[in-house]
Amino acid sequence: MSIHNTPEKELAEIDRSSRAITPRDAVAIIATLDTKGDEVRYVSAALAAHGRSIVVFDIGTSGPFAKDHVLGGKASPSELLAEISKDVGKELTSRVHEGEITAVLGIAGGKGSAAFGLIVSDLPYGFPKMLVSSARPALLADLARTNDLLLYSTLVDLFGLNTFTEAVLTNATNAMAMMRFKPSRKMEHLIVAITAFGVTTPAVSSCVSQLKRAGIDSVVFPANGAGGQTMEKLIREGHFDGVVDLTTTELADEFVGGTASAGPYRMTAASQRKIPQLIAPGAIDMVNFGSLSSMPTKFQDRILFAHTPFTTVMRTTPYENLNIGRLTAEKLSKASGQVCVMWPKNGFSDYDRVDGIFSDPIADQAWLKGLKECLRPEINIFELDCHINDPEFAEAASAWMIDQLTKEKPNENV
């Protein structure tokens, strides 16, 4: 790792091990110096011209972070890069918490981009982190699923400096020069996480309004896979006092194999944090896929609807809903905090109404049946004679959460 504050003198040859200078308000640059040295020198000089100090983390296999692992006999390049990423991540996170580093910039190809994603994964939400990358778009999309990265795709490969790469690097450094992390203000109100989809928007909007009137703030997450993963991560970090999980459609994608799965750890963080959580089967009537032409062959005969030209939703069957209900119950039964389930008898989404394209009361009942089969008996299930987007559903959901968050806690010292 190298630290640079006087580029004219130091940038001609990057000293990979110096820690003599302790900067404040520095931009960390993460790159493999053996292949991206020219780009790092260019960016370092540009940032210094803006008055920013620089800390360079060399994640190359010949850099300082690799030495101990090479001596320890790590032969696989992928294993070595993973170990380097862990060490750099710890060092970076520590120096961020100490206030030395207030922004981070990555310059990388495919492997370096993957390493950058690992390195910055524990940085706070809102911390400025930009990646200038020539990696394939699919990899960049994966990195953006659960991290608030600023991605700058170069479109050309990073093989030294030329008219194209200099333009990209100049734009990146101009942006980074203005970025500084400021810790989020301490919330003055209780705050609740809520899951949403376009087809459950009326319920979510009503909940946000009613919670606000009770002095409770809301943060809404799209139930599109990445949204659920991000919510679970932030819950684990302790950002929320409760969860109104109205839109659990990601479990349908997890079970059936759609494109909006949030993975196996969805609906687990609130249970681990012991915060109140309300669960509803919002948009469980559908599984998400890409364009209609991209639908898997095995689903071609199912009930499909082109939600947008790029998104096709498929109606879930009674069998699928039965098992999604069981999966929901298995997750909730591990909770030690306050939990309740609200089931809207008249439909789970805007498409699941009487005469709607996804109307199927038998499939909706199957979810409730599966839930009851596996749910701990002491967890309350409220069966409401309404649609999920009817006002009375949001009123009941908001009232339950408000009660959990505002009622007096028993005095444990008595």
Coordinates of C-alpha atoms in Angstrom, one line a residue, residues 25-343:
D25 CA -10.1 13.0 4.0
A26 CA -8.2 10.8 1.5
V27 CA -9.5 8.9 -1.6
A28 CA -8.5 5.3 -1.5
I29 CA -7.5 3.9 -4.9
I30 CA -7.8 0.1 -5.3
A31 CA -6.0 -1.5 -8.3
T32 CA -3.4 -4.0 -9.4
L33 CA -0.3 -1.9 -9.8
D34 CA 1.4 -4.4 -12.1
T35 CA -1.3 -4.0 -14.7
K36 CA -3.0 -0.7 -13.9
G37 CA 0.0 1.4 -12.8
D38 CA -0.3 4.0 -15.5
E39 CA -4.0 4.5 -14.8
V40 CA -3.3 4.8 -11.0
R41 CA -0.6 7.4 -11.6
Y42 CA -2.9 9.4 -13.9
V43 CA -5.8 9.3 -11.4
S44 CA -3.5 10.1 -8.4
A45 CA -2.1 13.2 -10.1
A46 CA -5.6 14.4 -11.1
L47 CA -7.0 13.9 -7.5
A48 CA -4.0 15.6 -6.0
A49 CA -4.6 18.6 -8.4
H50 CA -8.1 18.8 -6.8
G51 CA -6.5 19.0 -3.4
R52 CA -7.3 15.4 -2.3
S53 CA -4.7 13.1 -0.6
I54 CA -4.5 9.6 -1.9
V55 CA -4.1 6.1 -0.4
V56 CA -3.2 3.4 -2.9
F57 CA -4.1 -0.3 -2.1
D58 CA -2.2 -2.6 -4.4
I59 CA -4.2 -5.8 -4.8
G60 CA -1.9 -7.4 -7.3
T61 CA -0.4 -10.8 -6.7
S62 CA 3.1 -9.2 -6.4
G63 CA 2.0 -6.5 -4.0
P64 CA 2.5 -6.2 -0.3
F65 CA -0.9 -7.8 0.7
A66 CA 0.0 -10.9 -1.3
K67 CA 3.4 -11.6 0.3
D68 CA 2.3 -13.4 3.4
H69 CA -0.1 -15.6 1.4
V70 CA 2.5 -16.4 -1.2
L71 CA 5.0 -17.4 1.5
G72 CA 2.2 -19.5 3.1
G73 CA 1.9 -21.6 0.0
K74 CA -1.3 -20.3 -1.6
A75 CA -1.0 -21.5 -5.1
S76 CA -4.4 -20.8 -6.7
P77 CA -4.6 -17.3 -8.2
S78 CA -8.3 -17.1 -7.3
E79 CA -7.6 -18.2 -3.7
L80 CA -4.8 -15.7 -3.4
L81 CA -7.0 -12.9 -4.7
A82 CA -9.7 -13.8 -2.3
E83 CA -7.3 -13.6 0.6
I84 CA -5.8 -10.3 -0.6
S85 CA -9.4 -8.9 -0.8
K86 CA -10.2 -9.9 2.7
D87 CA -7.0 -8.3 4.1
V88 CA -7.5 -5.1 2.1
G89 CA -11.1 -5.0 3.1
K90 CA -10.3 -5.1 6.8
E91 CA -7.6 -2.4 6.4
L92 CA -9.8 -0.2 4.3
T93 CA -12.8 -0.5 6.7
S94 CA -10.6 0.3 9.7
R95 CA -9.2 3.4 8.1
V96 CA -12.7 4.5 7.0
H97 CA -13.9 4.2 10.6
E98 CA -10.9 6.2 11.8
G99 CA -11.9 9.0 9.4
E100 CA -8.7 8.8 7.2
I101 CA -10.5 7.7 4.1
T102 CA -13.7 9.4 2.9
A103 CA -14.1 7.9 -0.6
V104 CA -12.8 4.9 -2.6
L105 CA -12.1 4.4 -6.3
G106 CA -11.5 1.1 -8.0
I107 CA -9.7 0.7 -11.4
A108 CA -10.0 -2.8 -12.7
G109 CA -10.8 -5.4 -15.3
G110 CA -12.8 -8.6 -14.5
K111 CA -10.9 -10.1 -11.6
G112 CA -10.1 -6.8 -10.1
S113 CA -13.8 -5.8 -10.2
A114 CA -14.8 -8.9 -8.4
A115 CA -12.1 -8.2 -5.8
F116 CA -13.3 -4.6 -5.5
G117 CA -16.8 -5.8 -4.7
L118 CA -15.6 -8.0 -1.9
I119 CA -13.3 -5.3 -0.5
V120 CA -16.0 -2.6 -0.2
S121 CA -18.8 -4.9 0.9
D122 CA -18.6 -3.9 4.5
L123 CA -18.4 -0.1 4.0
P124 CA -21.4 1.9 5.2
Y125 CA -24.4 2.5 3.1
G126 CA -23.9 5.9 1.3
F127 CA -20.1 5.7 1.5
P128 CA -18.8 7.0 -1.9
K129 CA -17.4 4.0 -3.9
M130 CA -16.8 4.2 -7.6
L131 CA -15.6 1.4 -9.8
V132 CA -14.0 2.2 -13.2
S133 CA -14.1 -1.1 -15.0
S134 CA -13.8 -2.9 -18.3
A135 CA -15.5 -6.0 -16.9
R136 CA -18.4 -7.7 -18.7
P137 CA -21.8 -6.0 -18.0
A138 CA -23.2 -9.2 -16.3
L139 CA -20.4 -9.0 -13.6
L140 CA -21.0 -5.3 -13.0
A141 CA -24.8 -6.0 -12.7
D142 CA -24.0 -8.6 -10.0
L143 CA -21.8 -6.2 -8.1
A144 CA -24.6 -3.6 -8.1
R145 CA -27.2 -6.0 -6.7
T146 CA -26.4 -5.4 -3.1
N147 CA -23.9 -2.6 -3.0
D148 CA -24.5 1.1 -3.7
L149 CA -21.6 1.4 -6.1
L150 CA -21.2 4.0 -8.7
L151 CA -20.2 2.1 -11.9
Y152 CA -18.3 3.6 -14.7
S153 CA -18.0 1.1 -17.6
T154 CA -15.1 2.0 -19.8
L155 CA -16.4 0.0 -22.9
V156 CA -12.7 -0.2 -24.0
D157 CA -10.1 -2.3 -22.2
L158 CA -7.8 -0.7 -19.7
F159 CA -4.4 -1.3 -21.3
G160 CA -2.6 1.9 -20.4
L161 CA -3.5 5.5 -21.3
N162 CA -5.0 6.7 -24.6
T163 CA -7.6 9.2 -25.7
F164 CA -10.5 7.0 -24.6
T165 CA -9.2 5.8 -21.2
E166 CA -8.0 9.3 -20.3
A167 CA -11.5 10.7 -20.9
V168 CA -13.0 8.0 -18.7
L169 CA -10.5 8.5 -15.9
T170 CA -10.8 12.3 -16.0
N171 CA -14.5 12.1 -15.6
A172 CA -14.1 9.6 -12.8
T173 CA -11.6 11.7 -10.9
N174 CA -13.6 14.9 -11.4
A175 CA -16.6 13.2 -9.7
M176 CA -14.5 11.5 -7.0
A177 CA -12.8 14.8 -6.0
M178 CA -16.2 16.1 -4.8
M179 CA -17.2 13.1 -2.9
R180 CA -16.8 12.8 0.9
F181 CA -18.5 10.4 3.3
K182 CA -20.5 12.0 6.0
P183 CA -22.0 9.6 8.5
S184 CA -25.8 9.5 8.4
R185 CA -27.5 11.6 11.0
K186 CA -28.9 9.7 13.9
M187 CA -32.6 9.0 13.2
E188 CA -34.8 11.0 15.4
H189 CA -37.7 8.6 14.8
L190 CA -38.3 4.9 14.8
I191 CA -37.8 3.5 11.3
V192 CA -39.4 0.6 9.6
A193 CA -38.4 -1.4 6.4
I194 CA -41.2 -2.1 4.0
T195 CA -41.2 -4.3 0.8
A196 CA -43.0 -3.2 -2.3
F197 CA -43.8 -4.1 -5.9
G198 CA -45.7 -2.1 -8.5
V199 CA -48.7 -4.4 -7.9
T200 CA -48.7 -3.7 -4.2
T201 CA -48.0 0.0 -4.3
P202 CA -51.4 1.2 -2.9
A203 CA -50.9 -0.9 0.3
V204 CA -47.3 0.3 0.7
S205 CA -48.2 3.9 0.1
S206 CA -51.0 3.8 2.7
C207 CA -48.7 2.1 5.3
V208 CA -46.0 4.7 4.8
S209 CA -48.6 7.5 5.4
Q210 CA -50.1 5.9 8.4
L211 CA -46.8 5.1 10.0
K212 CA -45.6 8.7 9.3
R213 CA -48.6 10.1 11.2
A214 CA -47.6 7.9 14.1
G215 CA -44.1 9.4 14.0
I216 CA -42.5 6.4 12.4
D217 CA -40.3 6.7 9.3
S218 CA -40.3 4.1 6.5
V219 CA -37.7 2.9 4.0
V220 CA -39.2 1.1 1.1
F221 CA -37.3 -1.7 -0.7
P222 CA -38.3 -3.1 -4.2
A223 CA -39.0 -6.8 -3.9
N224 CA -36.9 -7.5 -7.0
G225 CA -34.2 -9.8 -5.6
A226 CA -31.5 -7.1 -5.1
G227 CA -34.0 -5.1 -2.9
G228 CA -34.7 -8.0 -0.6
Q229 CA -31.0 -8.8 -0.3
T230 CA -30.2 -5.2 0.6
M231 CA -33.0 -5.0 3.1
E232 CA -31.8 -8.1 4.9
K233 CA -28.2 -6.8 5.0
L234 CA -29.3 -3.4 6.5
I235 CA -31.6 -5.1 9.0
R236 CA -28.6 -7.2 10.2
E237 CA -26.6 -4.0 10.6
G238 CA -29.2 -2.7 13.0
H239 CA -30.7 0.1 10.9
F240 CA -34.4 -0.8 11.5
D241 CA -36.8 -1.1 14.4
G242 CA -39.3 -3.2 12.6
V243 CA -40.3 -4.8 9.2
V244 CA -43.5 -4.6 7.4
D245 CA -42.9 -7.3 4.8
L246 CA -45.9 -6.8 2.7
T247 CA -44.4 -8.0 -0.6
T248 CA -42.8 -11.5 -0.2
T249 CA -42.8 -12.3 -3.9
E250 CA -39.1 -13.0 -3.8
L251 CA -39.9 -16.3 -2.1
A252 CA -41.9 -17.3 -5.1
D253 CA -38.9 -16.7 -7.3
E254 CA -36.7 -18.6 -4.9
F255 CA -39.0 -21.7 -4.9
V256 CA -40.0 -21.7 -8.6
G257 CA -36.8 -20.4 -10.1
G258 CA -37.6 -16.9 -11.3
T259 CA -35.2 -14.0 -11.8
A260 CA -36.2 -12.0 -8.6
S261 CA -35.0 -14.4 -5.9
A262 CA -33.3 -12.7 -3.0
G263 CA -31.6 -16.0 -2.0
P264 CA -31.9 -18.4 0.9
Y265 CA -31.4 -15.8 3.6
R266 CA -34.5 -13.8 2.7
M267 CA -36.8 -13.3 5.7
T268 CA -34.2 -14.2 8.3
A269 CA -32.6 -11.0 9.5
A270 CA -35.5 -9.6 11.4
S271 CA -35.8 -12.9 13.3
Q272 CA -32.1 -12.8 14.2
R273 CA -32.3 -9.1 15.3
K274 CA -35.5 -9.9 17.3
I275 CA -37.4 -6.9 15.9
P276 CA -41.1 -6.9 15.2
Q277 CA -42.0 -8.2 11.7
L278 CA -45.3 -8.4 9.9
I279 CA -45.6 -10.8 6.9
A280 CA -48.1 -10.7 4.1
P281 CA -48.2 -12.7 0.8
G282 CA -47.9 -9.6 -1.4
A283 CA -47.4 -10.6 -5.1
I284 CA -46.9 -14.2 -4.2
D285 CA -49.3 -14.9 -7.1
M286 CA -46.4 -14.2 -9.5
V287 CA -42.9 -15.3 -10.5
N288 CA -40.7 -12.9 -12.4
F289 CA -38.8 -13.6 -15.7
G290 CA -37.3 -11.5 -18.5
S291 CA -38.9 -10.7 -21.8
L292 CA -41.6 -13.0 -23.1
S293 CA -39.2 -14.5 -25.7
S294 CA -36.8 -15.5 -23.0
M295 CA -39.2 -17.6 -21.0
P296 CA -38.0 -21.1 -20.2
T297 CA -39.6 -23.7 -22.4
K298 CA -41.1 -25.6 -19.5
F299 CA -43.2 -22.6 -18.6
Q300 CA -44.5 -21.7 -22.0
D301 CA -48.0 -23.2 -21.3
R302 CA -48.5 -21.3 -18.0
I303 CA -50.5 -18.2 -17.4
L304 CA -48.1 -15.4 -18.4
F305 CA -48.4 -11.6 -18.6
A306 CA -46.0 -9.1 -20.1
H307 CA -45.7 -6.6 -17.2
T308 CA -43.2 -4.6 -19.3
P309 CA -41.4 -5.4 -22.6
F310 CA -38.5 -6.6 -20.4
T311 CA -40.5 -8.3 -17.6
T312 CA -42.8 -11.3 -17.8
V313 CA -44.7 -12.5 -14.8
M314 CA -46.1 -16.0 -14.4
R315 CA -49.1 -17.0 -12.2
T316 CA -48.1 -19.4 -9.4
T317 CA -50.1 -22.7 -9.1
P318 CA -51.8 -24.1 -6.0
Y319 CA -48.9 -26.6 -5.6
E320 CA -46.3 -23.8 -5.7
N321 CA -48.2 -21.6 -3.3
L322 CA -48.6 -24.5 -0.9
N323 CA -44.8 -24.9 -0.7
I324 CA -44.1 -21.2 -0.7
G325 CA -46.5 -21.0 2.3
R326 CA -44.5 -23.8 4.0
L327 CA -41.2 -22.1 3.2
T328 CA -42.5 -18.8 4.8
A329 CA -43.6 -20.7 7.9
E330 CA -40.3 -22.4 8.3
K331 CA -38.5 -19.1 8.2
L332 CA -40.9 -17.4 10.6
S333 CA -40.9 -20.2 13.1
K334 CA -37.3 -19.5 13.9
A335 CA -38.1 -16.0 15.0
S336 CA -37.7 -15.0 18.6
G337 CA -39.2 -11.4 18.3
Q338 CA -42.8 -10.4 17.7
V339 CA -44.2 -11.9 14.5
C340 CA -47.6 -11.9 12.8
V341 CA -49.0 -12.9 9.4
M342 CA -51.8 -11.1 7.6
W343 CA -53.6 -12.9 4.8

